[in-house]
Short mmCIF file of C-alpha atoms in Angstrom, two decimals:
data_model
loop_
_atom_site.label_atom_id
_atom_site.label_comp_id
_atom_site.label_asym_id
_atom_site.label_seq_id
_atom_site.Cartn_x
_atom_site.Cartn_y
_atom_site.Cartn_z
CA UNK X 1 -70.48 -31.00 129.54
CA UNK X 2 -73.55 -32.70 131.00
CA UNK X 3 -74.04 -33.12 134.76
CA UNK X 4 -76.73 -35.17 136.51
CA UNK X 5 -77.49 -33.86 140.00
CA UNK X 6 -79.58 -34.93 143.00
CA UNK X 7 -82.37 -32.36 142.99
CA UNK X 8 -82.30 -31.93 146.78
CA UNK X 9 -78.76 -30.50 146.91
CA UNK X 10 -79.44 -26.84 147.74
CA UNK X 11 -77.75 -23.58 146.70
CA UNK X 12 -75.69 -25.17 143.90
CA UNK X 13 -77.84 -24.75 140.80
CA UNK X 14 -76.81 -21.29 139.63
CA UNK X 15 -73.10 -22.13 139.84
CA UNK X 16 -73.46 -25.48 138.06
CA UNK X 17 -75.49 -23.96 135.26
CA UNK X 18 -72.71 -21.44 134.61
CA UNK X 19 -70.15 -24.26 134.38
CA UNK X 20 -71.98 -26.90 132.33
CA UNK X 21 -73.78 -27.01 129.00
CA UNK X 22 -76.56 -29.17 130.44
CA UNK X 23 -77.58 -29.88 134.05
CA UNK X 24 -80.28 -32.46 134.79
CA UNK X 25 -81.87 -32.57 138.26
CA UNK X 26 -83.40 -35.85 139.45
CA UNK X 27 -84.59 -37.37 142.70
CA UNK X 28 -81.53 -39.11 144.12
CA UNK X 29 -83.18 -42.48 144.71
CA UNK X 30 -84.62 -42.45 141.18
CA UNK X 31 -81.39 -41.94 139.24
CA UNK X 32 -80.98 -44.87 136.84
CA UNK X 33 -78.37 -46.05 134.32
CA UNK X 34 -80.28 -44.50 131.44
CA UNK X 35 -80.17 -41.10 133.12
CA UNK X 36 -76.38 -41.03 133.32
CA UNK X 37 -75.46 -42.84 130.10
CA UNK X 38 -74.38 -39.67 128.29
CA UNK X 39 -73.43 -37.66 131.37
CA UNK X 40 -69.89 -36.50 132.11
CA UNK X 41 -70.37 -35.97 135.83
CA UNK X 42 -72.70 -37.13 138.59
CA UNK X 43 -73.34 -35.20 141.83
CA UNK X 44 -75.30 -37.11 144.45
CA UNK X 45 -76.13 -37.61 148.11
CA UNK X 46 -76.44 -40.86 150.06
CA UNK X 47 -79.58 -42.04 148.28
CA UNK X 48 -77.86 -42.80 144.96
CA UNK X 49 -75.91 -46.06 144.79
CA UNK X 50 -72.99 -45.37 142.46
CA UNK X 51 -71.78 -48.75 141.26
CA UNK X 52 -71.42 -50.93 138.18
CA UNK X 53 -75.18 -51.24 137.76
CA UNK X 54 -75.53 -47.47 137.49
CA UNK X 55 -72.30 -46.49 135.75
CA UNK X 56 -71.29 -49.35 133.42
CA UNK X 57 -71.30 -48.22 129.82
CA UNK X 58 -71.84 -44.57 130.70
CA UNK X 59 -69.60 -41.64 129.83
CA UNK X 60 -69.37 -40.56 133.48
CA UNK X 61 -65.81 -39.74 134.46
CA UNK X 62 -66.45 -37.88 137.72
CA UNK X 63 -68.69 -38.71 140.71
CA UNK X 64 -69.08 -36.42 143.71
CA UNK X 65 -71.20 -36.94 146.80
CA UNK X 66 -72.10 -33.79 148.73
CA UNK X 67 -71.76 -35.72 151.99
CA UNK X 68 -69.08 -36.89 154.41
CA UNK X 69 -70.05 -40.54 154.04
CA UNK X 70 -69.33 -42.44 150.83
CA UNK X 71 -70.43 -46.01 151.54
CA UNK X 72 -72.99 -45.58 148.72
CA UNK X 73 -70.13 -45.33 146.20
CA UNK X 74 -68.40 -48.47 144.98
CA UNK X 75 -65.03 -46.75 145.12
CA UNK X 76 -63.05 -49.80 144.01
CA UNK X 77 -65.17 -50.22 140.86
CA UNK X 78 -64.93 -46.51 140.05
CA UNK X 79 -61.15 -46.52 140.43
CA UNK X 80 -60.80 -49.66 138.31
CA UNK X 81 -62.77 -48.00 135.52
CA UNK X 82 -61.06 -44.62 135.58
CA UNK X 83 -63.87 -42.71 137.27
CA UNK X 84 -62.69 -40.11 139.75
CA UNK X 85 -64.82 -39.92 142.88
CA UNK X 86 -64.82 -37.49 145.77
CA UNK X 87 -66.67 -36.88 149.01
CA UNK X 88 -66.75 -33.86 151.32
CA UNK X 89 -64.91 -34.77 154.53
CA UNK X 90 -65.72 -32.44 157.40
CA UNK X 91 -68.22 -30.37 155.42
CA UNK X 92 -70.99 -30.62 158.01
CA UNK X 93 -68.92 -31.27 161.14
CA UNK X 94 -69.97 -27.95 162.67
CA UNK X 95 -73.60 -28.76 161.97
CA UNK X 96 -73.41 -32.14 163.69
CA UNK X 97 -71.64 -30.55 166.66
CA UNK X 98 -74.49 -28.03 166.85
CA UNK X 99 -76.99 -30.90 166.84
CA UNK X 100 -75.12 -32.67 169.66
CA UNK X 101 -74.96 -29.47 171.71
CA UNK X 102 -78.72 -29.05 171.27
CA UNK X 103 -79.30 -32.63 172.43
CA UNK X 104 -77.06 -32.18 175.48
CA UNK X 105 -78.82 -28.97 176.46
CA UNK X 106 -82.25 -30.56 176.04
CA UNK X 107 -81.74 -33.89 177.79
CA UNK X 108 -83.39 -33.99 181.23
CA UNK X 109 -80.86 -36.57 182.46
CA UNK X 110 -78.00 -34.09 181.92
CA UNK X 111 -79.05 -31.37 184.34
CA UNK X 112 -75.46 -30.93 185.59
CA UNK X 113 -73.07 -31.40 182.65
CA UNK X 114 -69.98 -31.07 184.83
CA UNK X 115 -70.91 -34.30 186.59
CA UNK X 116 -71.29 -36.26 183.33
CA UNK X 117 -68.68 -38.17 181.33
CA UNK X 118 -69.05 -37.93 177.56
CA UNK X 119 -67.71 -40.85 175.54
CA UNK X 120 -66.93 -39.99 171.92
CA UNK X 121 -66.46 -43.00 169.64
CA UNK X 122 -64.64 -41.81 166.53
CA UNK X 123 -62.68 -38.57 166.73
CA UNK X 124 -62.35 -37.32 163.17
CA UNK X 125 -63.74 -34.10 161.72
CA UNK X 126 -67.04 -34.47 163.57
CA UNK X 127 -65.99 -36.28 166.73
CA UNK X 128 -63.25 -33.76 167.51
CA UNK X 129 -65.78 -30.92 167.43
CA UNK X 130 -68.15 -32.92 169.63
CA UNK X 131 -65.29 -33.30 172.10
CA UNK X 132 -64.94 -29.52 172.19
CA UNK X 133 -68.68 -29.13 172.78
CA UNK X 134 -68.45 -31.48 175.76
CA UNK X 135 -65.42 -29.68 177.16
CA UNK X 136 -67.10 -26.29 176.74
CA UNK X 137 -70.05 -27.58 178.77
CA UNK X 138 -67.66 -28.75 181.50
CA UNK X 139 -67.93 -32.48 180.83
CA UNK X 140 -65.20 -35.03 181.28
CA UNK X 141 -64.51 -36.34 177.76
CA UNK X 142 -63.20 -39.82 176.88
CA UNK X 143 -62.30 -40.79 173.31
CA UNK X 144 -62.22 -44.17 171.60
CA UNK X 145 -60.45 -44.07 168.25
CA UNK X 146 -57.68 -46.69 167.97
CA UNK X 147 -56.50 -45.61 164.47
CA UNK X 148 -56.15 -41.98 165.56
CA UNK X 149 -54.47 -43.01 168.80
CA UNK X 150 -51.93 -45.09 166.85
CA UNK X 151 -51.31 -42.22 164.45
CA UNK X 152 -50.69 -39.74 167.27
CA UNK X 153 -48.34 -42.17 169.00
CA UNK X 154 -46.12 -42.05 165.92
CA UNK X 155 -45.91 -38.26 165.95
CA UNK X 156 -43.37 -36.03 167.65
CA UNK X 157 -44.04 -34.53 171.06
CA UNK X 158 -44.58 -31.12 169.43
CA UNK X 159 -47.26 -32.56 167.13
CA UNK X 160 -48.88 -34.43 170.01
CA UNK X 161 -49.09 -31.20 171.99
CA UNK X 162 -51.82 -29.98 169.64
CA UNK X 163 -54.04 -32.87 170.81
CA UNK X 164 -55.23 -33.50 174.34
CA UNK X 165 -57.58 -36.43 173.88
CA UNK X 166 -57.98 -38.92 176.69
CA UNK X 167 -57.96 -42.18 174.72
CA UNK X 168 -59.56 -45.26 176.25
CA UNK X 169 -60.89 -48.61 175.07
CA UNK X 170 -64.48 -49.10 173.97
CA UNK X 171 -64.97 -51.22 177.09
CA UNK X 172 -63.83 -48.25 179.21
CA UNK X 173 -66.31 -46.00 177.40
CA UNK X 174 -69.05 -48.52 178.22
CA UNK X 175 -67.98 -48.54 181.85
CA UNK X 176 -67.43 -44.82 182.49
CA UNK X 177 -69.57 -42.73 180.12
CA UNK X 178 -72.98 -41.33 180.91
CA UNK X 179 -73.37 -40.20 177.31
CA UNK X 180 -71.96 -42.15 174.37
CA UNK X 181 -71.91 -40.52 170.95
CA UNK X 182 -70.90 -42.38 167.76
CA UNK X 183 -69.08 -40.62 164.91
CA UNK X 184 -67.82 -43.34 162.59
CA UNK X 185 -67.96 -44.27 158.93
CA UNK X 186 -69.83 -47.48 158.14
CA UNK X 187 -67.54 -50.31 157.08
CA UNK X 188 -66.84 -53.93 157.98
CA UNK X 189 -65.03 -52.87 161.17
CA UNK X 190 -67.72 -50.53 162.46
CA UNK X 191 -70.93 -52.31 161.44
CA UNK X 192 -72.83 -53.17 164.63
CA UNK X 193 -69.98 -51.89 166.78
CA UNK X 194 -72.68 -51.07 169.32
CA UNK X 195 -74.10 -54.58 169.58
CA UNK X 196 -75.56 -56.78 172.31
CA UNK X 197 -72.12 -57.40 173.81
CA UNK X 198 -71.43 -53.67 173.97
CA UNK X 199 -74.76 -52.87 175.61
CA UNK X 200 -74.26 -55.60 178.20
CA UNK X 201 -71.03 -53.85 179.27
CA UNK X 202 -72.77 -50.55 180.09
CA UNK X 203 -72.50 -49.44 183.71
CA UNK X 204 -73.88 -45.87 183.83
CA UNK X 205 -77.27 -46.31 182.10
CA UNK X 206 -76.07 -43.84 179.47
CA UNK X 207 -77.68 -41.76 176.77
CA UNK X 208 -76.80 -43.30 173.39
CA UNK X 209 -76.43 -40.89 170.45
CA UNK X 210 -75.96 -41.99 166.84
CA UNK X 211 -75.45 -39.37 164.14
CA UNK X 212 -72.98 -41.38 162.04
CA UNK X 213 -74.54 -44.27 160.10
CA UNK X 214 -77.48 -46.49 160.98
CA UNK X 215 -75.55 -49.74 160.83
CA UNK X 216 -73.03 -48.63 163.45
CA UNK X 217 -75.67 -49.29 166.14
CA UNK X 218 -77.59 -52.57 166.21
CA UNK X 219 -81.11 -51.21 166.62
CA UNK X 220 -82.59 -54.45 167.97
CA UNK X 221 -79.84 -54.64 170.58
CA UNK X 222 -80.45 -50.99 171.47
CA UNK X 223 -84.17 -51.60 171.91
CA UNK X 224 -83.45 -54.54 174.20
CA UNK X 225 -80.97 -52.48 176.21
CA UNK X 226 -83.58 -49.74 176.63
CA UNK X 227 -86.20 -52.28 177.69
CA UNK X 228 -83.72 -53.76 180.19
CA UNK X 229 -82.87 -50.36 181.65
CA UNK X 230 -79.21 -50.48 180.57
CA UNK X 231 -79.75 -47.38 178.38
CA UNK X 232 -81.65 -44.44 179.90
CA UNK X 233 -82.27 -42.53 176.66
CA UNK X 234 -81.38 -42.68 173.00
CA UNK X 235 -81.00 -40.00 170.34
CA UNK X 236 -81.02 -41.36 166.80
CA UNK X 237 -80.50 -39.33 163.63
CA UNK X 238 -79.18 -42.11 161.38
CA UNK X 239 -81.16 -45.32 161.03
CA UNK X 240 -80.97 -48.76 159.56
CA UNK X 241 -83.15 -49.20 156.46
CA UNK X 242 -83.74 -45.50 155.82
CA UNK X 243 -86.28 -44.22 154.95
CA UNK X 244 -88.27 -47.26 156.14
CA UNK X 245 -87.16 -46.79 159.73
CA UNK X 246 -88.20 -48.71 162.83
CA UNK X 247 -91.34 -47.06 164.21
CA UNK X 248 -90.86 -48.99 167.45
CA UNK X 249 -87.46 -47.40 167.98
CA UNK X 250 -88.62 -43.98 166.79
CA UNK X 251 -91.36 -43.78 169.39
CA UNK X 252 -89.07 -45.08 172.13
CA UNK X 253 -86.13 -42.72 171.67
CA UNK X 254 -85.99 -39.33 173.36
CA UNK X 255 -85.08 -37.58 170.11
CA UNK X 256 -85.43 -39.17 166.67
CA UNK X 257 -84.66 -37.13 163.57
CA UNK X 258 -84.60 -37.86 159.81
CA UNK X 259 -80.83 -37.91 159.15
CA UNK X 260 -80.52 -34.13 159.34
CA UNK X 261 -77.87 -33.58 162.04
CA UNK X 262 -75.54 -32.24 159.36
CA UNK X 263 -78.20 -30.24 157.53
CA UNK X 264 -77.31 -26.68 158.48
CA UNK X 265 -77.10 -24.27 155.56
CA UNK X 266 -73.45 -23.76 156.50
CA UNK X 267 -72.70 -27.47 156.15
CA UNK X 268 -74.56 -27.70 152.86
CA UNK X 269 -72.70 -24.74 151.39
CA UNK X 270 -69.39 -26.20 152.54
CA UNK X 271 -70.26 -29.38 150.64
CA UNK X 272 -71.36 -27.42 147.55
CA UNK X 273 -68.07 -25.53 147.42
CA UNK X 274 -66.01 -28.69 147.92
CA UNK X 275 -67.91 -30.40 145.08
CA UNK X 276 -67.50 -27.40 142.76
CA UNK X 277 -63.76 -27.18 143.50
CA UNK X 278 -63.27 -30.89 142.75
CA UNK X 279 -65.40 -30.66 139.58
CA UNK X 280 -63.45 -27.68 138.28
CA UNK X 281 -60.14 -29.33 139.09
CA UNK X 282 -61.10 -32.51 137.24
CA UNK X 283 -62.40 -30.76 134.13
CA UNK X 284 -59.80 -27.92 134.21
CA UNK X 285 -62.48 -25.25 134.58
CA UNK X 286 -61.98 -21.79 136.14
CA UNK X 287 -63.10 -21.76 139.76
CA UNK X 288 -66.21 -19.61 140.28
CA UNK X 289 -66.95 -17.41 143.28
CA UNK X 290 -67.78 -19.40 146.42
CA UNK X 291 -71.41 -20.12 147.18
CA UNK X 292 -72.67 -18.42 150.35
CA UNK X 293 -75.38 -19.53 152.76
CA UNK X 294 -78.52 -17.41 153.01
CA UNK X 295 -78.81 -15.18 156.05
CA UNK X 296 -81.42 -15.63 158.76
CA UNK X 297 -84.54 -13.46 158.46
CA UNK X 298 -83.95 -9.77 159.15
CA UNK X 299 -86.36 -9.82 162.08
CA UNK X 300 -84.48 -12.65 163.85
CA UNK X 301 -83.33 -11.49 167.29
CA UNK X 302 -80.71 -13.68 168.94
CA UNK X 303 -80.65 -13.84 172.73
CA UNK X 304 -77.47 -15.90 172.96
CA UNK X 305 -79.25 -19.19 173.68
CA UNK X 306 -77.93 -21.87 171.27
CA UNK X 307 -81.34 -23.55 171.25
CA UNK X 308 -82.72 -20.45 169.57
CA UNK X 309 -80.53 -21.18 166.56
CA UNK X 310 -81.31 -24.90 166.60
CA UNK X 311 -83.55 -27.12 168.72
CA UNK X 312 -83.41 -30.81 167.76
CA UNK X 313 -86.70 -31.49 169.50
CA UNK X 314 -88.54 -29.60 166.75
CA UNK X 315 -87.24 -31.99 164.10
CA UNK X 316 -88.00 -34.97 166.33
CA UNK X 317 -91.61 -33.91 166.86
CA UNK X 318 -92.12 -33.55 163.10
CA UNK X 319 -90.75 -37.03 162.40
CA UNK X 320 -92.67 -38.74 165.20
CA UNK X 321 -95.86 -37.12 163.96
CA UNK X 322 -95.26 -38.18 160.34
CA UNK X 323 -92.63 -40.95 160.11
CA UNK X 324 -93.79 -41.78 156.58
CA UNK X 325 -92.48 -38.33 155.54
CA UNK X 326 -88.85 -39.17 156.41
CA UNK X 327 -87.54 -38.29 152.94
CA UNK X 328 -89.81 -35.29 152.56
CA UNK X 329 -88.59 -33.84 155.86
CA UNK X 330 -84.99 -34.29 154.72
CA UNK X 331 -85.54 -32.99 151.22
CA UNK X 332 -87.45 -29.88 152.26
CA UNK X 333 -85.41 -28.98 155.33
CA UNK X 334 -85.85 -25.38 156.56
CA UNK X 335 -83.07 -22.81 156.83
CA UNK X 336 -80.79 -23.48 159.78
CA UNK X 337 -77.62 -21.55 160.56
CA UNK X 338 -74.82 -22.53 162.91
CA UNK X 339 -74.21 -18.98 164.09
CA UNK X 340 -75.81 -15.54 163.96
CA UNK X 341 -74.30 -12.47 162.31
CA UNK X 342 -75.99 -9.32 163.65
#
């Protein structure tokens, strides 16, 4: 079996090389049709567009992306041509929640969290954990997720009891929330959900946070809203036109990072193990021992301050200093853990 793999997926090499006869590592954005023509499986991240142009005429029968998002995979084409595809839902949800907590602790406009309303738009694997972060900090939390709300309305009272979300409309989020955080996939329904109309509805001069997909927030509309004083601060991890991001927006936001909110070692290892499990299931291979994340340095002393484990401002300063290194900063991301084991 031959597998072609994005060379920036960490911790997975040893396991793959025990499973396959040949493993080829390539830069994700450089993977071409010729590279996969005789491959059986393809393991990628968001930088590889998996569609007819890449896969037609190849022997690929399995495509995995080590990410939550899968808008870079033409799923309909793959299914029509008998190619199994898989993503890793929830793999880095804890990592994104850690990023959001860091942002909330750092923001100078959130000096008293208990007096702030957090609006969470999209309450899936990631959004639900962000809700818990807000609640733990004493915030009032409002949720906008019509599909989830409809689903819960169909459930029994016992099932509903496991959820305590306060569902509201997007207009209510715009009216009430002092912080608005987006956690949505990118599709026809969510593209430019945060647009000029949305920003004109804002009442609290909120902090806007986007860690989902760049196209969920209309960056030009956001810039205008910041210029007009309708948005007090913005935190952007996912951008339109990555890696050629808007320098104007980068230098205007409070925190701007190179699409690394989900880049903890824990999240990456979760994705690795989900990919390996799906690969082994597809090819009827014995499941190897789970991959484990590396430990923090032995001399690391944890004081209990979450910002000691992760401080988003450090990543922001690196990107603002060298925005042309967007991909390099992502591809060579340092060790980050979500928790500390003494």
